Amino acid sequence: MKKIFSIFLLSVSFFAFALEPIKSGDALKDSADLANRRTALRCLSNATNYAAEKNFGAAMSQAQLGIAYDDSISDLWYVVAACSSALGNTRAEILPVLERSLEINNWVNYNRDNARLMAADILSETNRLHKALELLDSKPMLYSSDAEFVRVKIYYRLGGSDSVSKARNKIDGARRIYPTDTRFPLVFFKFENPDDLDANAKRLSEYFIAQIAQYQEASPDKDAELEIYAASFAQGEVKKRLLKSFSARGLKHPLYAKEALKAGLIDQQHAFEYVCMFAENEIDYDMFKGLILNIDDDKVIEYISEYMESFEGSVVQDTDGDGNSNILVKYVRGRPQEIFYDRNQDGKLEWTVECDFGVPVSGNFEERKMSFEWSQFPYLSSLSFNSKDKDTLAGEKFTFAGESIMWTPVLIENDEDISTKTGKNFFYPVLNPKVPEISNSQLLDAASAFEIDSLMKNGEKISFVLLNGNVTQAMYYKDNVLYAQAQFEGNIPVLRVVDFDNDGVFETTEFYDLDEKGDMEVHSLTDERTIMQNLYGVPSNGAEFYLRMVQIDTDRDTVPDFTEEYLPHGGKITSWDTDSNGKWNVRHVVYADEGKGKKEDSMFYVSPKNLLVKVAFIDGMPKEVSYGVDDLQVTPGNSGKLYWLSKNVKNLESKKYTVLESKVLDVLDGKHEQGISSIVEESDVRAICIRIAENNFALIIEESDWNENEKE
């Protein structure tokens, strides 16, 4: 690719303001756009100069800065792509930038053809062959040594007699028009089979071999790879002469072992040892295997057997026949240790697998941001999704028991040919031709548990226990500390206990139920609602689940101090048990709205006779008050924040009641709690004060009740 796009380094005339921004009619905006355009073009000029000096990092930085000012200049995107290529970035990173430059199609210095050619070459190398050919042949059709070279690769990779014939004809033409361009003979030798040449291919092979046989020393365009491939096609004395020249000049290539052995220049022991030099780094699997199978010396076979048993190195393989290796296997102690698969050679791995002495134990599926583990290969023990997409939840992890689900992108098979030759098992990964898609429903059916990141809090996870695909229990963790547990029936939460204050005690209990009649307001927590809907659809065939009741035990005596129950159509009962006897002392009831005004009751018991005080509200205003069997009067206090409850309201305007009211409010504000009553006095007046819901009450204690209370 670097040679194809060396044109990028050529200096070009720079017309700084060749393209003016379109005027919008807004003078201020036009002025700002023009200033940004000029800055972007200066950045392009700087980037071009840096690239000519091969300072690609600085060139990319300037181009990206220019894009920040004006992203409508194709040249800037092309410069970023070309520099990215020079810096060794992946094709997956480069191609979108190139496509952006072509999409904009607004050029200043360069022309669209440079980007078309570069994009076509990447598409060819990543097996998007028809799209690459379309890009080259679209008007105006690209014609150059670079374009023809890319076409040759495309035709070879397309396969079939017609496409291969076109590739050979292109090469035949190129040898006349571009006689010094050694890319064409090299691609010819790499894609052709010396044992399967038609008359035209044989003629080309003989022509190239005759040229290469004249080389006296290696040079940049006459490299070791070309010479050794030519030797693999040559015959007789020409082959020997090429191989001897190759070796005498200190050139090295793993293919030399096979060809030199075939030509009788080295023995089998030296041939295998020669290849082993490359195997310690990286070697082609088919080439390595082919050499082993051609060895018949018993002593050498014994040596190979010992070597393969402790083999440590890397093996690559081209699994789709496009001339590029797409699987890499690292060996330790003669067994696969790590496996990497890049399906279309774009530099973005599809998946990786780690092994324990040849047995896969874990891996990552990069395309779906999925990681997985096996406890008994190929049966999964866990599967995790590392990011949220349309089918999964963030951080979702499934755990499986036993042989409940079988899934793997790769199979580990014993290479029978090598094993038969060496007498020892040699295991090699083979792509699984049928990697199944797994839906959430399949995962749930097979899973014994699954875990997700909470949608409510950072650092929170929820772990679910499943039985036959149904959720039975959930544990909620914050920073790996358990703070809540829930029980499920039919995939619907029925009860959850929560430690909201993080003291290790589950003081809150939540009860859930199904809203089968559709007359409840849903009070469930956001994370649970979303989880249930995303994983199961709408629960129970369309019925929503809701929070039916909450109970809180604040003093750890196992008796709830606070209870809130939710009723149809927005109704609610809130109760407080202030003496821990299991019965409520204070209660507030909100009745369902029936269109006759919002009705509420506030109730509390008063000692010593344990009489019930009940205040009835309509639309937020108190209307009736009862005290046991008696009726009381309700009077708003002077502050507007308190209601007086009394039998006699004659003296409520006096100063002592004003002072008493202030004391009552101070006491209630200081408690920060509801449902707790207190006695407040001023002069000869005493009152029981209490806060219920949004209302403050003060019940004036009559002297007779007071005296009786004193006796108690």
PDB file of N, CA, C and O in Angstrom, residues 38-68:
ATOM      1  N   ARG A  38      -9.963  29.464   5.442  1.00  0.00           N
ATOM      2  CA  ARG A  38      -8.554  29.837   5.265  1.00  0.00           C
ATOM      3  C   ARG A  38      -7.653  29.102   6.252  1.00  0.00           C
ATOM      4  O   ARG A  38      -6.570  28.631   5.901  1.00  0.00           O
ATOM      5  N   THR A  39      -8.125  28.993   7.503  1.00  0.00           N
ATOM      6  CA  THR A  39      -7.337  28.269   8.506  1.00  0.00           C
ATOM      7  C   THR A  39      -7.203  26.804   8.129  1.00  0.00           C
ATOM      8  O   THR A  39      -6.122  26.203   8.244  1.00  0.00           O
ATOM      9  N   ALA A  40      -8.291  26.202   7.665  1.00  0.00           N
ATOM     10  CA  ALA A  40      -8.256  24.791   7.266  1.00  0.00           C
ATOM     11  C   ALA A  40      -7.294  24.570   6.109  1.00  0.00           C
ATOM     12  O   ALA A  40      -6.558  23.571   6.079  1.00  0.00           O
ATOM     13  N   LEU A  41      -7.280  25.493   5.155  1.00  0.00           N
ATOM     14  CA  LEU A  41      -6.375  25.357   4.011  1.00  0.00           C
ATOM     15  C   LEU A  41      -4.917  25.543   4.418  1.00  0.00           C
ATOM     16  O   LEU A  41      -4.014  24.909   3.853  1.00  0.00           O
ATOM     17  N   ARG A  42      -4.661  26.417   5.393  1.00  0.00           N
ATOM     18  CA  ARG A  42      -3.292  26.545   5.905  1.00  0.00           C
ATOM     19  C   ARG A  42      -2.861  25.242   6.574  1.00  0.00           C
ATOM     20  O   ARG A  42      -1.710  24.813   6.438  1.00  0.00           O
ATOM     21  N   CYS A  43      -3.790  24.630   7.301  1.00  0.00           N
ATOM     22  CA  CYS A  43      -3.484  23.330   7.923  1.00  0.00           C
ATOM     23  C   CYS A  43      -3.182  22.283   6.858  1.00  0.00           C
ATOM     24  O   CYS A  43      -2.278  21.450   7.027  1.00  0.00           O
ATOM     25  N   LEU A  44      -3.920  22.311   5.751  1.00  0.00           N
ATOM     26  CA  LEU A  44      -3.672  21.374   4.654  1.00  0.00           C
ATOM     27  C   LEU A  44      -2.287  21.594   4.067  1.00  0.00           C
ATOM     28  O   LEU A  44      -1.556  20.636   3.775  1.00  0.00           O
ATOM     29  N   SER A  45      -1.900  22.853   3.905  1.00  0.00           N
ATOM     30  CA  SER A  45      -0.566  23.168   3.385  1.00  0.00           C
ATOM     31  C   SER A  45       0.514  22.647   4.326  1.00  0.00           C
ATOM     32  O   SER A  45       1.500  22.027   3.897  1.00  0.00           O
ATOM     33  N   ASN A  46       0.333  22.879   5.630  1.00  0.00           N
ATOM     34  CA  ASN A  46       1.306  22.394   6.613  1.00  0.00           C
ATOM     35  C   ASN A  46       1.372  20.865   6.611  1.00  0.00           C
ATOM     36  O   ASN A  46       2.456  20.278   6.678  1.00  0.00           O
ATOM     37  N   ALA A  47       0.201  20.226   6.536  1.00  0.00           N
ATOM     38  CA  ALA A  47       0.158  18.762   6.535  1.00  0.00           C
ATOM     39  C   ALA A  47       0.882  18.196   5.327  1.00  0.00           C
ATOM     40  O   ALA A  47       1.617  17.206   5.427  1.00  0.00           O
ATOM     41  N   THR A  48       0.697  18.824   4.155  1.00  0.00           N
ATOM     42  CA  THR A  48       1.365  18.378   2.932  1.00  0.00           C
ATOM     43  C   THR A  48       2.884  18.475   3.074  1.00  0.00           C
ATOM     44  O   THR A  48       3.628  17.570   2.676  1.00  0.00           O
ATOM     45  N   ASN A  49       3.353  19.572   3.646  1.00  0.00           N
ATOM     46  CA  ASN A  49       4.798  19.756   3.834  1.00  0.00           C
ATOM     47  C   ASN A  49       5.365  18.721   4.803  1.00  0.00           C
ATOM     48  O   ASN A  49       6.436  18.157   4.570  1.00  0.00           O
ATOM     49  N   TYR A  50       4.657  18.492   5.909  1.00  0.00           N
ATOM     50  CA  TYR A  50       5.125  17.497   6.877  1.00  0.00           C
ATOM     51  C   TYR A  50       5.160  16.102   6.246  1.00  0.00           C
ATOM     52  O   TYR A  50       6.081  15.313   6.488  1.00  0.00           O
ATOM     53  N   ALA A  51       4.153  15.776   5.449  1.00  0.00           N
ATOM     54  CA  ALA A  51       4.106  14.461   4.816  1.00  0.00           C
ATOM     55  C   ALA A  51       5.263  14.281   3.846  1.00  0.00           C
ATOM     56  O   ALA A  51       5.832  13.189   3.741  1.00  0.00           O
ATOM     57  N   ALA A  52       5.609  15.352   3.112  1.00  0.00           N
ATOM     58  CA  ALA A  52       6.741  15.281   2.185  1.00  0.00           C
ATOM     59  C   ALA A  52       8.038  14.994   2.927  1.00  0.00           C
ATOM     60  O   ALA A  52       8.957  14.368   2.388  1.00  0.00           O
ATOM     61  N   GLU A  53       8.096  15.420   4.189  1.00  0.00           N
ATOM     62  CA  GLU A  53       9.271  15.160   5.027  1.00  0.00           C
ATOM     63  C   GLU A  53       9.149  13.827   5.778  1.00  0.00           C
ATOM     64  O   GLU A  53       9.996  13.496   6.601  1.00  0.00           O
ATOM     65  N   LYS A  54       8.069  13.113   5.506  1.00  0.00           N
ATOM     66  CA  LYS A  54       7.767  11.832   6.149  1.00  0.00           C
ATOM     67  C   LYS A  54       7.555  11.969   7.649  1.00  0.00           C
ATOM     68  O   LYS A  54       7.759  11.016   8.418  1.00  0.00           O
ATOM     69  N   ASN A  55       7.141  13.145   8.069  1.00  0.00           N
ATOM     70  CA  ASN A  55       6.750  13.368   9.460  1.00  0.00           C
ATOM     71  C   ASN A  55       5.229  13.173   9.529  1.00  0.00           C
ATOM     72  O   ASN A  55       4.453  14.128   9.610  1.00  0.00           O
ATOM     73  N   PHE A  56       4.829  11.900   9.495  1.00  0.00           N
ATOM     74  CA  PHE A  56       3.417  11.587   9.312  1.00  0.00           C
ATOM     75  C   PHE A  56       2.571  11.927  10.538  1.00  0.00           C
ATOM     76  O   PHE A  56       1.390  12.241  10.406  1.00  0.00           O
ATOM     77  N   GLY A  57       3.160  11.846  11.709  1.00  0.00           N
ATOM     78  CA  GLY A  57       2.418  12.200  12.904  1.00  0.00           C
ATOM     79  C   GLY A  57       2.012  13.658  12.902  1.00  0.00           C
ATOM     80  O   GLY A  57       0.855  14.010  13.180  1.00  0.00           O
ATOM     81  N   ALA A  58       2.966  14.532  12.565  1.00  0.00           N
ATOM     82  CA  ALA A  58       2.672  15.963  12.505  1.00  0.00           C
ATOM     83  C   ALA A  58       1.700  16.264  11.371  1.00  0.00           C
ATOM     84  O   ALA A  58       0.816  17.119  11.497  1.00  0.00           O
ATOM     85  N   ALA A  59       1.874  15.564  10.243  1.00  0.00           N
ATOM     86  CA  ALA A  59       0.973  15.781   9.106  1.00  0.00           C
ATOM     87  C   ALA A  59      -0.465  15.417   9.472  1.00  0.00           C
ATOM     88  O   ALA A  59      -1.411  16.155   9.162  1.00  0.00           O
ATOM     89  N   MET A  60      -0.647  14.290  10.144  1.00  0.00           N
ATOM     90  CA  MET A  60      -1.999  13.888  10.549  1.00  0.00           C
ATOM     91  C   MET A  60      -2.588  14.891  11.529  1.00  0.00           C
ATOM     92  O   MET A  60      -3.781  15.239  11.439  1.00  0.00           O
ATOM     93  N   SER A  61      -1.774  15.350  12.466  1.00  0.00           N
ATOM     94  CA  SER A  61      -2.260  16.312  13.454  1.00  0.00           C
ATOM     95  C   SER A  61      -2.750  17.586  12.784  1.00  0.00           C
ATOM     96  O   SER A  61      -3.810  18.125  13.140  1.00  0.00           O
ATOM     97  N   GLN A  62      -1.998  18.077  11.795  1.00  0.00           N
ATOM     98  CA  GLN A  62      -2.403  19.294  11.087  1.00  0.00           C
ATOM     99  C   GLN A  62      -3.678  19.065  10.279  1.00  0.00           C
ATOM    100  O   GLN A  62      -4.566  19.927  10.241  1.00  0.00           O
ATOM    101  N   ALA A  63      -3.778  17.912   9.649  1.00  0.00           N
ATOM    102  CA  ALA A  63      -4.985  17.614   8.865  1.00  0.00           C
ATOM    103  C   ALA A  63      -6.220  17.522   9.768  1.00  0.00           C
ATOM    104  O   ALA A  63      -7.295  18.018   9.427  1.00  0.00           O
ATOM    105  N   GLN A  64      -6.071  16.883  10.914  1.00  0.00           N
ATOM    106  CA  GLN A  64      -7.199  16.779  11.844  1.00  0.00           C
ATOM    107  C   GLN A  64      -7.596  18.143  12.390  1.00  0.00           C
ATOM    108  O   GLN A  64      -8.786  18.414  12.601  1.00  0.00           O
ATOM    109  N   LEU A  65      -6.601  19.009  12.606  1.00  0.00           N
ATOM    110  CA  LEU A  65      -6.905  20.374  13.042  1.00  0.00           C
ATOM    111  C   LEU A  65      -7.681  21.111  11.958  1.00  0.00           C
ATOM    112  O   LEU A  65      -8.650  21.831  12.248  1.00  0.00           O
ATOM    113  N   GLY A  66      -7.282  20.908  10.705  1.00  0.00           N
ATOM    114  CA  GLY A  66      -7.987  21.535   9.594  1.00  0.00           C
ATOM    115  C   GLY A  66      -9.433  21.073   9.508  1.00  0.00           C
ATOM    116  O   GLY A  66     -10.343  21.871   9.251  1.00  0.00           O
ATOM    117  N   ILE A  67      -9.667  19.792   9.755  1.00  0.00           N
ATOM    118  CA  ILE A  67     -11.029  19.254   9.729  1.00  0.00           C
ATOM    119  C   ILE A  67     -11.881  19.898  10.810  1.00  0.00           C
ATOM    120  O   ILE A  67     -13.074  20.150  10.627  1.00  0.00           O
ATOM    121  N   ALA A  68     -11.256  20.189  11.962  1.00  0.00           N
ATOM    122  CA  ALA A  68     -11.997  20.838  13.047  1.00  0.00           C
ATOM    123  C   ALA A  68     -12.501  22.218  12.620  1.00  0.00           C
ATOM    124  O   ALA A  68     -13.565  22.659  13.064  1.00  0.00           O
TER     125      ALA A  68
END
